[in-house]
Structures are given as C-alpha cells and as structure tokens.
Short mmCIF file of N, CA and C and ligand atoms in Angstrom, two decimals:
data_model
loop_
_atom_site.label_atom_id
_atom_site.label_comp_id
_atom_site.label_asym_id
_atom_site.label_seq_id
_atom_site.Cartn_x
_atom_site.Cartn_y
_atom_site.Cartn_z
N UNK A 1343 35.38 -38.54 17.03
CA UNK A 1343 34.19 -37.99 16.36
C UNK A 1343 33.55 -36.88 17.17
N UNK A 1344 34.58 -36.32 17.90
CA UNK A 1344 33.58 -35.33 18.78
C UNK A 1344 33.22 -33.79 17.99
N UNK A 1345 34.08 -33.77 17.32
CA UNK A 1345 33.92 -32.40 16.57
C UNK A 1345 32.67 -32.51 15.58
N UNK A 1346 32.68 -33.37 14.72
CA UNK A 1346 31.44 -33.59 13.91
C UNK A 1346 30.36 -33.51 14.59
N UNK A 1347 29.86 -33.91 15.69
CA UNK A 1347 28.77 -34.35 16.99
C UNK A 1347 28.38 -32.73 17.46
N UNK A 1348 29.30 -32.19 17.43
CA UNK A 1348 29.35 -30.25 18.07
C UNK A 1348 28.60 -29.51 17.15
N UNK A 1349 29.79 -30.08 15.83
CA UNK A 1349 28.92 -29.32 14.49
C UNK A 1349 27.73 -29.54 14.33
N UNK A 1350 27.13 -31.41 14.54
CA UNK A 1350 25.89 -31.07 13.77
C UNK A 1350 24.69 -30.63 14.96
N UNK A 1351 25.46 -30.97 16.35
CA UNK A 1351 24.17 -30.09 17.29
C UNK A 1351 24.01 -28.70 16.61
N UNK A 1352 25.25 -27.93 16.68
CA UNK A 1352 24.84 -26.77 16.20
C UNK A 1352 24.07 -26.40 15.14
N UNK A 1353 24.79 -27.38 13.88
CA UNK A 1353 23.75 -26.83 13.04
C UNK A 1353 22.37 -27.35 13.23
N UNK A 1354 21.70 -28.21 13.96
CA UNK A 1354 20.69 -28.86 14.42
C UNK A 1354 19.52 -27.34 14.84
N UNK A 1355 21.13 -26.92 15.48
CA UNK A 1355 20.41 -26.17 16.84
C UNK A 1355 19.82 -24.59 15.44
N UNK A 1356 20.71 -24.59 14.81
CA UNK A 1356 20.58 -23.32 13.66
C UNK A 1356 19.32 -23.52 13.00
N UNK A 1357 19.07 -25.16 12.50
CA UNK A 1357 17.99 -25.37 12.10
C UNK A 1357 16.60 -24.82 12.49
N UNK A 1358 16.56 -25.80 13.83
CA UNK A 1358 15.26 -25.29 15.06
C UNK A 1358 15.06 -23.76 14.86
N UNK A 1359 16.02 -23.05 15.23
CA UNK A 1359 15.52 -21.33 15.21
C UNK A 1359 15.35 -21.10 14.33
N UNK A 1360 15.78 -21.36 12.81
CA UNK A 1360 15.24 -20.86 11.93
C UNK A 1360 13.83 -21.29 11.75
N UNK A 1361 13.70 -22.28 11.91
CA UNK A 1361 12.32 -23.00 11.61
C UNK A 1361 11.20 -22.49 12.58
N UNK A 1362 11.72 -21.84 13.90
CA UNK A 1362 10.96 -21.40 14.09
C UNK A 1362 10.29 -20.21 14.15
N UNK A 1363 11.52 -19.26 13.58
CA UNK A 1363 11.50 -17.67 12.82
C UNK A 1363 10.43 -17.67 12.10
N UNK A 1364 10.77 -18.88 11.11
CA UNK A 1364 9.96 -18.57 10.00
C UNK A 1364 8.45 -18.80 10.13
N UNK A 1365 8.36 -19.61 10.86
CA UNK A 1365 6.67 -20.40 11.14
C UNK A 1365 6.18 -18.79 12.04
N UNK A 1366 7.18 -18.21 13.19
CA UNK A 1366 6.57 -17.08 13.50
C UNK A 1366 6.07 -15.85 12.67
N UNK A 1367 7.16 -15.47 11.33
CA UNK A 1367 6.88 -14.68 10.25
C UNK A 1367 5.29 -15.22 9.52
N UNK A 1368 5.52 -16.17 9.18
CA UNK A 1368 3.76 -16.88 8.78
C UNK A 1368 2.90 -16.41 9.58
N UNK A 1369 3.10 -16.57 10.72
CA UNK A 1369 1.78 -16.58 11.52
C UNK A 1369 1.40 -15.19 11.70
N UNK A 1370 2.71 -14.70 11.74
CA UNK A 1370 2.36 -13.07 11.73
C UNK A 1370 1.47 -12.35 10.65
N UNK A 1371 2.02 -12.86 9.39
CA UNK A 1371 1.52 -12.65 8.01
C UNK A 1371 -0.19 -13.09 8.23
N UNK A 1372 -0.60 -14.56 8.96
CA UNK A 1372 -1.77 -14.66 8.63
C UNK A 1372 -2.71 -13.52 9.62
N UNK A 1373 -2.17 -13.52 10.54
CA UNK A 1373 -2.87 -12.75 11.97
C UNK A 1373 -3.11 -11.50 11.36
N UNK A 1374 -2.04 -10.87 10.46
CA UNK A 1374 -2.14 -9.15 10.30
C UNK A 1374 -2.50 -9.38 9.00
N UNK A 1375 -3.38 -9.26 8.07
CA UNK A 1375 -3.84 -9.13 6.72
C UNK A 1375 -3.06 -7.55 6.95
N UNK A 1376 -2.36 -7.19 5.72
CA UNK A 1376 -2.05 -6.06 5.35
C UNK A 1376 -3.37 -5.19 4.58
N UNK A 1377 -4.57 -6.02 4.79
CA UNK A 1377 -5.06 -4.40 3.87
C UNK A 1377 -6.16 -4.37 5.06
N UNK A 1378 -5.88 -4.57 6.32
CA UNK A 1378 -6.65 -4.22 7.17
C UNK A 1378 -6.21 -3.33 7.95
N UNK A 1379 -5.15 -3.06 8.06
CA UNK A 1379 -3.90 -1.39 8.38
C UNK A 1379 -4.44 -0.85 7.04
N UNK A 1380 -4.64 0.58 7.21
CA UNK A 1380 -4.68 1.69 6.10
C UNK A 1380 -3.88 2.79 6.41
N UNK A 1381 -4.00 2.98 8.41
CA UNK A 1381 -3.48 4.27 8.43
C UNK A 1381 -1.56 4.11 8.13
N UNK A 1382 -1.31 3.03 7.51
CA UNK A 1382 0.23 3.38 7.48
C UNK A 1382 0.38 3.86 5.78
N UNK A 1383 -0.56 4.32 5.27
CA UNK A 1383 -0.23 4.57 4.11
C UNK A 1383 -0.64 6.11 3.54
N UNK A 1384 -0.73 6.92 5.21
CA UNK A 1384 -0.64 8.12 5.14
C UNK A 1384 -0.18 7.96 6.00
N UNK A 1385 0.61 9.34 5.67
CA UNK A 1385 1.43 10.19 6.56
C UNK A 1385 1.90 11.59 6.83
N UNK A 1386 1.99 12.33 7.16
CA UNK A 1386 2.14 13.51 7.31
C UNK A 1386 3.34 14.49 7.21
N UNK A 1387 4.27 14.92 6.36
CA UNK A 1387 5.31 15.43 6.57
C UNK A 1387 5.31 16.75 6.09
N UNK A 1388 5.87 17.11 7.28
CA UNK A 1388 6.20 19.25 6.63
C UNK A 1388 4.59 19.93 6.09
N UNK A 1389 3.84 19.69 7.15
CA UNK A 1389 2.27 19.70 7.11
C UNK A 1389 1.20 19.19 6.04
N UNK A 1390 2.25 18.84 4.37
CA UNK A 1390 1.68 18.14 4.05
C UNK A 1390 0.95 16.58 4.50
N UNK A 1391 0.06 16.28 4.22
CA UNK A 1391 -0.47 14.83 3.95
C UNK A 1391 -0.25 14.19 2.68
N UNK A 1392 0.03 12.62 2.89
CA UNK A 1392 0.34 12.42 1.30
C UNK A 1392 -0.62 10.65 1.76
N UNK A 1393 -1.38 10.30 0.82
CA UNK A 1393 -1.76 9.35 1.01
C UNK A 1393 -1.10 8.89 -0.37
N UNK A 1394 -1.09 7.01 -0.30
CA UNK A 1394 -0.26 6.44 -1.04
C UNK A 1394 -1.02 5.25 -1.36
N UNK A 1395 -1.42 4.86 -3.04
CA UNK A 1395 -2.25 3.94 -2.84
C UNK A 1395 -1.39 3.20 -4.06
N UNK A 1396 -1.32 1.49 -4.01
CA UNK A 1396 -0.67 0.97 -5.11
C UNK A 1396 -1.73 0.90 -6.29
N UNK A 1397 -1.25 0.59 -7.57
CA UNK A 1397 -2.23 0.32 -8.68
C UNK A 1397 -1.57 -0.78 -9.19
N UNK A 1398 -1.72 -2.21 -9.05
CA UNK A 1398 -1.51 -3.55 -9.69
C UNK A 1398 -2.65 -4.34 -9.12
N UNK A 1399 -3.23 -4.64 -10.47
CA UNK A 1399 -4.31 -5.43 -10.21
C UNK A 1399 -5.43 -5.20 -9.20
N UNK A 1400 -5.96 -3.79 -9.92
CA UNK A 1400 -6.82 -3.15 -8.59
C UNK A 1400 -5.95 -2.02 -7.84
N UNK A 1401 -6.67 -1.85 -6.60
CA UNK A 1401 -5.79 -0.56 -5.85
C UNK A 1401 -5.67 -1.40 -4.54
N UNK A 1402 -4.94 -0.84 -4.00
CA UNK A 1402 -4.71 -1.24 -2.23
C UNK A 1402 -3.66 -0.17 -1.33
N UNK A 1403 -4.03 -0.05 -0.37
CA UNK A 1403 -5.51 -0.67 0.45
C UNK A 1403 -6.40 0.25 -0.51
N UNK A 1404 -7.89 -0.82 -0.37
CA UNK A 1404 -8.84 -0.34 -0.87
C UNK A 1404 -9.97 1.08 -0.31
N UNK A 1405 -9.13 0.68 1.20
CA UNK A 1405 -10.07 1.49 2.10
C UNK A 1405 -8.77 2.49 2.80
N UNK A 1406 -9.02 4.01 2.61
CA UNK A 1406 -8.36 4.36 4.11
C UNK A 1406 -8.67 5.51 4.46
N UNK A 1407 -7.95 6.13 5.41
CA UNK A 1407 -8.56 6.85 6.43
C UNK A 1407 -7.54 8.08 6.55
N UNK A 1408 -8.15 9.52 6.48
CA UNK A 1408 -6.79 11.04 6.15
C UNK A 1408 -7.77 11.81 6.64
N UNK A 1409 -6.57 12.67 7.29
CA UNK A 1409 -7.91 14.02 7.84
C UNK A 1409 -7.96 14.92 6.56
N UNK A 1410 -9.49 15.36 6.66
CA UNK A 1410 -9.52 16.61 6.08
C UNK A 1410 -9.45 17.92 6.50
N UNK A 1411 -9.32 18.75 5.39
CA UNK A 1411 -8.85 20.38 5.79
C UNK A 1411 -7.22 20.49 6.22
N UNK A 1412 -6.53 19.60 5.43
CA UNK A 1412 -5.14 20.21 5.39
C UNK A 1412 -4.82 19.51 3.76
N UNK A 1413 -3.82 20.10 3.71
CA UNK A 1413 -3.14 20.48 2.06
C UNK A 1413 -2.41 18.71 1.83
N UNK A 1414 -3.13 18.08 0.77
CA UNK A 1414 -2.90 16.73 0.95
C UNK A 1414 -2.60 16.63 -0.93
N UNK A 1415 -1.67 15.74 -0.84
CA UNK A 1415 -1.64 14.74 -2.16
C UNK A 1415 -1.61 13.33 -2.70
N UNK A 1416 -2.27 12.70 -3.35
CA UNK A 1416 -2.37 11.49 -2.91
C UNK A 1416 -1.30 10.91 -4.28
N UNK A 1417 -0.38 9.89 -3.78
CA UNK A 1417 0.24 9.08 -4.85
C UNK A 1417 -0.23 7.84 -5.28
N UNK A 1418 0.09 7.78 -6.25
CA UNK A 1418 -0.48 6.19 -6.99
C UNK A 1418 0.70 5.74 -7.42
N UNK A 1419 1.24 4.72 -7.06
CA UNK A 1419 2.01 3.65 -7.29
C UNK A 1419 2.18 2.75 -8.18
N UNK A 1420 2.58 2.39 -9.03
CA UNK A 1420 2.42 1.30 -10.52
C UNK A 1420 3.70 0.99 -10.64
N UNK A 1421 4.04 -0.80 -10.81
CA UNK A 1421 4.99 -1.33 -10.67
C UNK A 1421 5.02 -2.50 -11.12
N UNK A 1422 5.00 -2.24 -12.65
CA UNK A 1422 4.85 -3.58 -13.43
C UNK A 1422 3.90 -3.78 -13.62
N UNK A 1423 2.91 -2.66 -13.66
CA UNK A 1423 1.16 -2.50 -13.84
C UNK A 1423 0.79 -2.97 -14.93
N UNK A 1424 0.36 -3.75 -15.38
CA UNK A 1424 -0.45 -3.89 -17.42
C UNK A 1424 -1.83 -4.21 -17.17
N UNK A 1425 -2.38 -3.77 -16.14
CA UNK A 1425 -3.79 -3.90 -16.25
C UNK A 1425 -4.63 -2.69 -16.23
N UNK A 1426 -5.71 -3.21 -16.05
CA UNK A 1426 -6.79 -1.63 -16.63
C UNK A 1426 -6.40 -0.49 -15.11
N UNK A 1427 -6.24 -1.07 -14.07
CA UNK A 1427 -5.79 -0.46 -12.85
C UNK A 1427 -4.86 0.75 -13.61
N UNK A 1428 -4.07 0.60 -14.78
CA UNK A 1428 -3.35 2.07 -14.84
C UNK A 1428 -4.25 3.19 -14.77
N UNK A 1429 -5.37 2.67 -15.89
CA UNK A 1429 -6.32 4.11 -16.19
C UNK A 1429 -7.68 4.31 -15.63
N UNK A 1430 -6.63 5.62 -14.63
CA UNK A 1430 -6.81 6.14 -13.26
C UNK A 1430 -7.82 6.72 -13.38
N UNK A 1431 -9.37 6.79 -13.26
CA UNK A 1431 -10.19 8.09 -13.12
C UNK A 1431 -11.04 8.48 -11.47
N UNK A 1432 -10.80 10.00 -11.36
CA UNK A 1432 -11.52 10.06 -9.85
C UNK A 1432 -12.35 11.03 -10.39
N UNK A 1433 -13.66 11.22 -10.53
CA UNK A 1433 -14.25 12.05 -10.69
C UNK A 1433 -14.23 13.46 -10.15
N UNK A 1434 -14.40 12.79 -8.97
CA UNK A 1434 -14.47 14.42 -8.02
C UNK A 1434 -14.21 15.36 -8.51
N UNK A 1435 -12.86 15.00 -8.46
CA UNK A 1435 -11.50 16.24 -9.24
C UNK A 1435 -11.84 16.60 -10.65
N UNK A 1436 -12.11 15.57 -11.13
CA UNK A 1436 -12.16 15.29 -12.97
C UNK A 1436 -10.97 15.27 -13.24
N UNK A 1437 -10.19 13.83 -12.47
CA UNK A 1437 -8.79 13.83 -13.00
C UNK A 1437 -9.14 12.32 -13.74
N UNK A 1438 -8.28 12.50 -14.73
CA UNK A 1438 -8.71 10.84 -15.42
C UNK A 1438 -7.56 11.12 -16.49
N UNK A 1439 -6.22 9.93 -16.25
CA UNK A 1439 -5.13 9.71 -16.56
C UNK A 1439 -4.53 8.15 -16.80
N UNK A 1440 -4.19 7.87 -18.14
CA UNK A 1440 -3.26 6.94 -18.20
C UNK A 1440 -1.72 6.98 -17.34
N UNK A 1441 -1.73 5.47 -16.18
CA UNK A 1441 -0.70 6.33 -15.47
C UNK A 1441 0.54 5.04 -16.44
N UNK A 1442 1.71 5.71 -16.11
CA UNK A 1442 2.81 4.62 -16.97
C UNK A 1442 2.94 3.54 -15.76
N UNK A 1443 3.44 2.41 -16.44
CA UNK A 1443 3.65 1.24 -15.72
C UNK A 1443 4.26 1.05 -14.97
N UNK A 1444 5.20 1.53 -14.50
CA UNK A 1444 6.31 1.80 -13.12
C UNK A 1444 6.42 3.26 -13.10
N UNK A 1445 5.84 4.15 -11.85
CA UNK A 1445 6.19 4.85 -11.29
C UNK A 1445 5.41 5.42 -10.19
N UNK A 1446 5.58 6.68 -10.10
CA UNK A 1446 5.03 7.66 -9.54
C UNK A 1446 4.05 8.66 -9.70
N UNK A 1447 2.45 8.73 -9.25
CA UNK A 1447 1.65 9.60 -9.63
C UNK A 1447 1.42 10.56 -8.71
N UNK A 1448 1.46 11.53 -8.79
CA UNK A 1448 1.51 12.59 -7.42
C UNK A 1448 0.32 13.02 -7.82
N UNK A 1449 -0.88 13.31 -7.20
CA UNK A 1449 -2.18 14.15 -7.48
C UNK A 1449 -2.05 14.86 -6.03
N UNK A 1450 -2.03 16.49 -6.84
CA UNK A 1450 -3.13 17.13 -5.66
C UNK A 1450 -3.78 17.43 -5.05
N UNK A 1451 -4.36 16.95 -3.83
CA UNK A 1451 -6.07 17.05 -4.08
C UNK A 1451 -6.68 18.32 -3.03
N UNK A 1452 -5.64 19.24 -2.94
CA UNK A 1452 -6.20 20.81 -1.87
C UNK A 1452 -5.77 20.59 -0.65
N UNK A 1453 -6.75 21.07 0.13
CA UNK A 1453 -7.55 20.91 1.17
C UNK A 1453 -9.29 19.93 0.95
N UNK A 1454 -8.71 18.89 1.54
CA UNK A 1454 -10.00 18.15 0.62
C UNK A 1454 -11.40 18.33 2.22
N UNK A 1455 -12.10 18.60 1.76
CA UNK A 1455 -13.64 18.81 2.54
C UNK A 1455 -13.71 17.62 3.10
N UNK A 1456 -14.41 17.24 4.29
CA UNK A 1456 -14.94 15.87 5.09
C UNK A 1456 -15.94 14.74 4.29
N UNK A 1457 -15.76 13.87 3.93
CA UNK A 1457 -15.88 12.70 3.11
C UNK A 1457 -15.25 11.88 2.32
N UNK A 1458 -15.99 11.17 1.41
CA UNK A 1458 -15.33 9.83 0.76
C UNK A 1458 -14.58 10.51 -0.78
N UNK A 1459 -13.79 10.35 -1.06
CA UNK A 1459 -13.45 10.42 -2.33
C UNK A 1459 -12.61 9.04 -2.75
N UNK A 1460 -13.46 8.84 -4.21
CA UNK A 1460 -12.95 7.53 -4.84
C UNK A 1460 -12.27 7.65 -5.84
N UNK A 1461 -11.73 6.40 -6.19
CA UNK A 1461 -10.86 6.54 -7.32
C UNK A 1461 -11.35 5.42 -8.43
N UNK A 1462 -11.29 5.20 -9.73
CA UNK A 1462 -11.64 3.58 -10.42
C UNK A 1462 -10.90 3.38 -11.37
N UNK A 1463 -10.96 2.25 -11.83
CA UNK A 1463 -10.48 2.22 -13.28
C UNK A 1463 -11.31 2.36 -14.14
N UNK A 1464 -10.93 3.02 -15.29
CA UNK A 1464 -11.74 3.77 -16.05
C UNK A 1464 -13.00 2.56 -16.39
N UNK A 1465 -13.40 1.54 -16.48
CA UNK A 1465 -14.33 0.74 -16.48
C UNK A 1465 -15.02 0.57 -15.26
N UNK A 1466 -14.85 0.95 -13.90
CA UNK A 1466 -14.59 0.66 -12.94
C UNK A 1466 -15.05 -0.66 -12.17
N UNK A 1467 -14.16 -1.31 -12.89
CA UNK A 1467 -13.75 -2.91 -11.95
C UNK A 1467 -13.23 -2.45 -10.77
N UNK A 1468 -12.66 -1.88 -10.44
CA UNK A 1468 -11.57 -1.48 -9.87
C UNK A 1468 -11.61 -0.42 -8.89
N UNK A 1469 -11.69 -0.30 -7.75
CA UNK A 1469 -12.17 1.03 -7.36
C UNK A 1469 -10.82 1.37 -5.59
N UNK A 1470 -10.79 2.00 -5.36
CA UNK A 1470 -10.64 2.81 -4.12
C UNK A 1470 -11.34 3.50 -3.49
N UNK A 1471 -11.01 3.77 -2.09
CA UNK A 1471 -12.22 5.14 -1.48
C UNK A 1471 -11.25 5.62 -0.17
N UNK A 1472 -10.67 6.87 -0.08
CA UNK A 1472 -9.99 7.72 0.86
C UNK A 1472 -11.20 8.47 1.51
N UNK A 1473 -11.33 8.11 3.09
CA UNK A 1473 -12.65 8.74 3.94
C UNK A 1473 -11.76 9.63 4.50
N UNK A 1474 -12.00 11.37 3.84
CA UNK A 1474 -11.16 12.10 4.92
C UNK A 1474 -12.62 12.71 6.11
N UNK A 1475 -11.60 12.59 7.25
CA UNK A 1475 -12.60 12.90 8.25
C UNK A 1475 -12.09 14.27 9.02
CU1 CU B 2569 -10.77 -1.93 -15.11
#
C-alpha cells in the first residue's frame, strides 16, 4: 500500500495549498475594495488620457482622479447593461445619450479645465464624478 499512501499525501499536500491560495485571494479581495483604487482606470497613452468608467447598475468607480489640461476622453463601458445606468447624461458638455447594452462609449471631453465633472443617469439615481486636477 505504499503507493496509494504517496498519492494521497500528495494530493493532501495539493489540497492544503490550494486552500490556502484561495483563503489568500479572499483576503486580498476583502483588504482591497476595488472602488477604492480609481487611479487604475486612467491612463495615459500617446499623450492622450482616457478615463474608463463601467455603466451596470450605476457607474464605477464612482469617484476618480485625471489631470487636467491635456486632451482626454472618457469611455463608458456597458455589458449586459438593462438599467437606467445606460441613459448617460453629463451636463457640462450637454452630452446626453442612450448608450447600447454591450459596448463601447468613447466621449471627448478636450482639454478639460481643473475640477469636478459628473456624469448621471438621466433620472439621476445614478451618478459619477471625474476630479481633474
Ligand atoms: Cu436612473
């Protein structure tokens, strides 16, 4: 019976690490709330700025943070969206759009000046706010 005895340490042993992968992935998950990071949802490429905000059930992150005075566009995200979160309005701009349920919204928004610009759903339950500084 020695071979069976090998196998099941091992898989014993396969068990333990997984079990404890996973309890580490949890803990990670609880420690880092994802909508308390914002700055990973801008980024900067080829001097554009592009900030990136999802639309399901509300927006997220709700809060974030982009410099102003460079040439920025912000995307909106929808992915299996059927709530009022599609219909997008930001005043500022006077952009106000039904967005479709899975895709991609590219808005331009300039060179945007130093402050808050928001976004809602057209009722506005629902809101966002990009602080460019
Ligand atoms: Cu709404």
């Amino acid at each position: 019976m020695r071979i069976p005895t090998t196998l099941s340490i091992v898989l014993g042993t396969v068990l333990v690490v997984a079990a404890g992968v996973g309890s580490l992935v949890l803990l990670k998950n609880i420690l880092e709330p994802k909508e308390a990071v914002s700055e990973q949802n801008v980024e900067i490429r080829d001097g554009i700025q592009y900030v990136t905000i999802k639309a399901r059930g509300g927006y997220s992150p709700r809060q974030s943070r982009a410099q102003a005075n460079i040439p920025t566009r912000l995307i909106v995200k929808t992915n299996g969206t059927y709530d009022c979160s599609l219909a997008l309005v930001i005043r500022s701009i006077g952009y106000q759009k039904i967005l479709s349920q899975t895709g991609e919204e590219v808005i331009d928004l300039g060179n945007p000046s130093p402050g808050t610009l928001q976004g809602l759903c057209s009722m506005g339950m629902y809101s966002f706010a990009i602080a460019f500084e």
